[in-house]
mmCIF file of C-alpha atoms in Angstrom:
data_model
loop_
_atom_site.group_PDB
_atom_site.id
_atom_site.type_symbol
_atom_site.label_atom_id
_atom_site.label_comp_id
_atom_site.label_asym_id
_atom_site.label_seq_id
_atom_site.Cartn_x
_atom_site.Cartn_y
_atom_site.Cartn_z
ATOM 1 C CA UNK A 141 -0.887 1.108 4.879
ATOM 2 C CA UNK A 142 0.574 4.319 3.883
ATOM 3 C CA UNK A 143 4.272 3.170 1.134
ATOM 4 C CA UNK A 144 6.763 5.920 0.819
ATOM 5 C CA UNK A 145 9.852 6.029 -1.150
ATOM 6 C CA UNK A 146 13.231 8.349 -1.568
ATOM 7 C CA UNK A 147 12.967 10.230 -4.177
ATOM 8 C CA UNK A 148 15.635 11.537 -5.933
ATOM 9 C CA UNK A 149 16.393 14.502 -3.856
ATOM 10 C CA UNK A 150 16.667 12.275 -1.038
ATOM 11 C CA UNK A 151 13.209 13.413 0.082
ATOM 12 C CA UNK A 152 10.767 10.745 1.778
ATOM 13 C CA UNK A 153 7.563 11.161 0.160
ATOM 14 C CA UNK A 154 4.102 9.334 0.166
ATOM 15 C CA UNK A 155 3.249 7.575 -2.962
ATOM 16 C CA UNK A 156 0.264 6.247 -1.560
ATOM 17 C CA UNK A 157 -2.168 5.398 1.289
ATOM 18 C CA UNK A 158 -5.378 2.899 2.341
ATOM 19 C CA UNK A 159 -7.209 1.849 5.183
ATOM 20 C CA UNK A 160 -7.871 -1.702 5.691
ATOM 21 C CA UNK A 161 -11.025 -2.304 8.526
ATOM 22 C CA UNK A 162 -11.859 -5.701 9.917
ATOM 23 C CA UNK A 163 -15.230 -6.852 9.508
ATOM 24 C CA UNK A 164 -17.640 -9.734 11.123
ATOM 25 C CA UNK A 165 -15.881 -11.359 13.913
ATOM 26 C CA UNK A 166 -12.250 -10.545 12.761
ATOM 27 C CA UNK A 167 -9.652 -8.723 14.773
ATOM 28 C CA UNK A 168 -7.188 -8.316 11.840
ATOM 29 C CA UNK A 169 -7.691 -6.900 8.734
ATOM 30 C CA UNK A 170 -6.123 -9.357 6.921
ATOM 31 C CA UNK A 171 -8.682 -12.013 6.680
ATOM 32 C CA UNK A 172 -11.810 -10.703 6.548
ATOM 33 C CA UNK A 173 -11.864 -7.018 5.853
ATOM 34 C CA UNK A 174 -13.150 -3.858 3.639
ATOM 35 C CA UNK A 175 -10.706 -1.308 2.570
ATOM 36 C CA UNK A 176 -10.592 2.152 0.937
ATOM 37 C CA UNK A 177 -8.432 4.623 -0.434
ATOM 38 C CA UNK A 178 -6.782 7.652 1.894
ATOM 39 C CA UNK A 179 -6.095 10.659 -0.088
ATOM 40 C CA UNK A 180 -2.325 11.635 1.344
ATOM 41 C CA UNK A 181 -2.653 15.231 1.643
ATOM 42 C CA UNK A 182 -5.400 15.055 3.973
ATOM 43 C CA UNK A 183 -6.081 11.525 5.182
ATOM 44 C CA UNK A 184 -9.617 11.286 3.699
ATOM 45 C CA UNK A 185 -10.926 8.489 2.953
ATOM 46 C CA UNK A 186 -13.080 7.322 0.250
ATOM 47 C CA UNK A 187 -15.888 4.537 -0.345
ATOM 48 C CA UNK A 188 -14.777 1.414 1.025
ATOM 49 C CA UNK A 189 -14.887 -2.230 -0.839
ATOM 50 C CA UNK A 190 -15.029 -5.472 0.140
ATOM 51 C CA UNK A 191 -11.937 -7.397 -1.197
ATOM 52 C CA UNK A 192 -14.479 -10.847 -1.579
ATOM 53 C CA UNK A 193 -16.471 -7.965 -4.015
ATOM 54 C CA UNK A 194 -14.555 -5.199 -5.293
ATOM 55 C CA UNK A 195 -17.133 -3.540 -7.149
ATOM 56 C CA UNK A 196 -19.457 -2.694 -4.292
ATOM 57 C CA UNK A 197 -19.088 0.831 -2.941
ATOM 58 C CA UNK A 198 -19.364 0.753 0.990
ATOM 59 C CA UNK A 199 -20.111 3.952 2.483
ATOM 60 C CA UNK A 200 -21.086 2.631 6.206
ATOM 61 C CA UNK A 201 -19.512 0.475 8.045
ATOM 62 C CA UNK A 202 -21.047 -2.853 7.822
ATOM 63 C CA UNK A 203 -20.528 -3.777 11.834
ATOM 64 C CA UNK A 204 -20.626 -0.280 13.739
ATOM 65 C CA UNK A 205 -22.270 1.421 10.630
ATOM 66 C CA UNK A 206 -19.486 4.280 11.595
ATOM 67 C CA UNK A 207 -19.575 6.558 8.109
ATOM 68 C CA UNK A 208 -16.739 6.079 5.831
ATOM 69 C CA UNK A 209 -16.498 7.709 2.977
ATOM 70 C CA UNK A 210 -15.174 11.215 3.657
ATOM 71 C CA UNK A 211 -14.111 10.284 7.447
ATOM 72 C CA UNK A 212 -10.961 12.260 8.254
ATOM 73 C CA UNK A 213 -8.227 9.715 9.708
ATOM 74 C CA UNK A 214 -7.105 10.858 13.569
ATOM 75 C CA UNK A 215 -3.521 11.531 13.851
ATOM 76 C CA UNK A 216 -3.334 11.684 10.247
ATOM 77 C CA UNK A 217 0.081 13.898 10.081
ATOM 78 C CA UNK A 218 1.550 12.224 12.979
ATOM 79 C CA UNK A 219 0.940 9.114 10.789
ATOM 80 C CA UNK A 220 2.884 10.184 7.980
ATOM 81 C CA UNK A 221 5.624 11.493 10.460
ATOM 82 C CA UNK A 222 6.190 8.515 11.801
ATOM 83 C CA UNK A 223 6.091 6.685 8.271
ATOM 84 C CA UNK A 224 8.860 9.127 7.442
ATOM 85 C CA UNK A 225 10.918 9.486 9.985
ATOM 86 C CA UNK A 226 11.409 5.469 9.987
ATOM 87 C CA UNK A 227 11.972 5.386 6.069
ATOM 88 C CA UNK A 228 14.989 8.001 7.071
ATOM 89 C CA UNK A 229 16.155 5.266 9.263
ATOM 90 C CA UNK A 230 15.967 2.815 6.409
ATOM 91 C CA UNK A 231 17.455 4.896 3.290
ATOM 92 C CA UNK A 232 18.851 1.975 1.535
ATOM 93 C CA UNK A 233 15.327 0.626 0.752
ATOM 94 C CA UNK A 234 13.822 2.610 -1.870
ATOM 95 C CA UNK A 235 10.121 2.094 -0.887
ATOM 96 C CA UNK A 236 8.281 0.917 1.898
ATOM 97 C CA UNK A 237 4.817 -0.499 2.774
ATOM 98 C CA UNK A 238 4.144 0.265 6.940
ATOM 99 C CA UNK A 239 1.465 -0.955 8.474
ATOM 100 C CA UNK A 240 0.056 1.451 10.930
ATOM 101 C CA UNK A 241 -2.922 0.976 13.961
ATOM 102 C CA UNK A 242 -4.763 4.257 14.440
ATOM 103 C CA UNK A 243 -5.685 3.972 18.178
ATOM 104 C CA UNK A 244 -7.211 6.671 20.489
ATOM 105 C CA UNK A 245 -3.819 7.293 21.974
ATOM 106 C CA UNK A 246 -2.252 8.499 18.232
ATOM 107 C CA UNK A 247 -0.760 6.183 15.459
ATOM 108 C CA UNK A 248 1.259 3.242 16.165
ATOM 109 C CA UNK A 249 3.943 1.859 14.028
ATOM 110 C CA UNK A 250 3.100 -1.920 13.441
ATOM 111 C CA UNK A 251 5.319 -2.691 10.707
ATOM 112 C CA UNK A 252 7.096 -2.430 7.152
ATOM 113 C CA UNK A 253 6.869 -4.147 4.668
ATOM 114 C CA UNK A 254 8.956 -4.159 1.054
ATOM 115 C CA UNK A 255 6.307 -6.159 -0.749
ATOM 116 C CA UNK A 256 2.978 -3.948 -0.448
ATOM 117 C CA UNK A 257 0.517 -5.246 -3.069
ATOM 118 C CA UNK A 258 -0.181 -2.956 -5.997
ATOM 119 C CA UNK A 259 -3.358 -5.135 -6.341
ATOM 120 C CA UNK A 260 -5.098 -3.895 -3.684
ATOM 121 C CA UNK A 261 -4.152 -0.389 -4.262
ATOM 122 C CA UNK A 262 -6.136 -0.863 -7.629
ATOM 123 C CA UNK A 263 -9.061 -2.253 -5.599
ATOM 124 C CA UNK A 264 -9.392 0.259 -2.926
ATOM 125 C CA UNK A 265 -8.284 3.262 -5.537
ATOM 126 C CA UNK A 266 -10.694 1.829 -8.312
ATOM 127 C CA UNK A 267 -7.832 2.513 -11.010
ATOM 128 C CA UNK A 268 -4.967 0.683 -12.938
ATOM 129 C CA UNK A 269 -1.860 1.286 -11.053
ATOM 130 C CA UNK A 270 -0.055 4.015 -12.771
ATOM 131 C CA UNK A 271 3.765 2.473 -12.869
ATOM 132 C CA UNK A 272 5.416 5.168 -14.533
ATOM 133 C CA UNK A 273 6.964 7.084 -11.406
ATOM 134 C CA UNK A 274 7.300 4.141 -9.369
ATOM 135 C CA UNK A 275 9.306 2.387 -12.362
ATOM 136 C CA UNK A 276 11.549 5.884 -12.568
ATOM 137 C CA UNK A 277 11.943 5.624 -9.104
ATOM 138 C CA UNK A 278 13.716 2.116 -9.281
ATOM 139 C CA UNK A 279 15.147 2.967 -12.405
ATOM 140 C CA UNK A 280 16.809 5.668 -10.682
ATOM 141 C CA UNK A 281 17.657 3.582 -7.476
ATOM 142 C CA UNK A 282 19.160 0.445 -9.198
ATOM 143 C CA UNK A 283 21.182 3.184 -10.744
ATOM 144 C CA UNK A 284 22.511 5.206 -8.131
ATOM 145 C CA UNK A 285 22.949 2.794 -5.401
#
């Protein structure tokens, strides 16, 4: 999920980024998965945690033992494009959550989403959510719009 928002020089800019992976026998990532932070500027990503046990680094991939922690996303700029471009399309919304599939062919816009869930940005980033900017940023919205 990479969530952007409109700043207030009518920029689009990344607040923040993670990778959910499917584990076991799931094809989704939302029931049985691992996630992990994606730093934005480069589309690293960090240690990975189970969301059943949050406090359990995971540096390999459990199934295909593929390494995580510093992997470099594919298509990680066209990603963010793509996450942009569509906000742009959307500039009434202040922030989004889209969900994006990274697939050998590039990145492919799944959906967005307005309700992203802070909680699992503190899992995967292993910190409190730091509200200040986003509240300014819907201060500034429910003002101005």
């Amino acid at each position: 999920r990479i969530v952007t928002y409109l700043d207030k020089h009518g920029e689009i800019q990344v607040l923040f980024a993670q990778l959910y992976m499917p584990v076991a026998n799931s094809i989704a990532s939302n029931t049985n998965a691992i996630g992990c932070a994606v730093a934005v500027e480069t589309g690293v990503l960090s240690s990975a945690i189970s969301l059943s046990n949050p406090f359990k680094k995971i540096d390999y991939h459990p199934n295909g033992k593929g390494k995580i922690t510093g992997a470099v996303l594919p298509f990680w700029a066209e990603a963010i494009a793509i996450c942009k471009k569509t906000h742009n399309e959307f500039r009434e919304l202040p922030i989004i959550g889209w969900d994006i599939a990274f697939t050998p062919e590039g990145p492919f816009l799944i959906e967005g989403n307005l309700v992203w869930d802070v909680e699992y940005w503190q899992l995967t980033h292993q910190d409190v959510f730091k509200a200040d900017e986003f509240i300014s940023i819907l201060k500034w919205h429910l003002k101005n719009n």
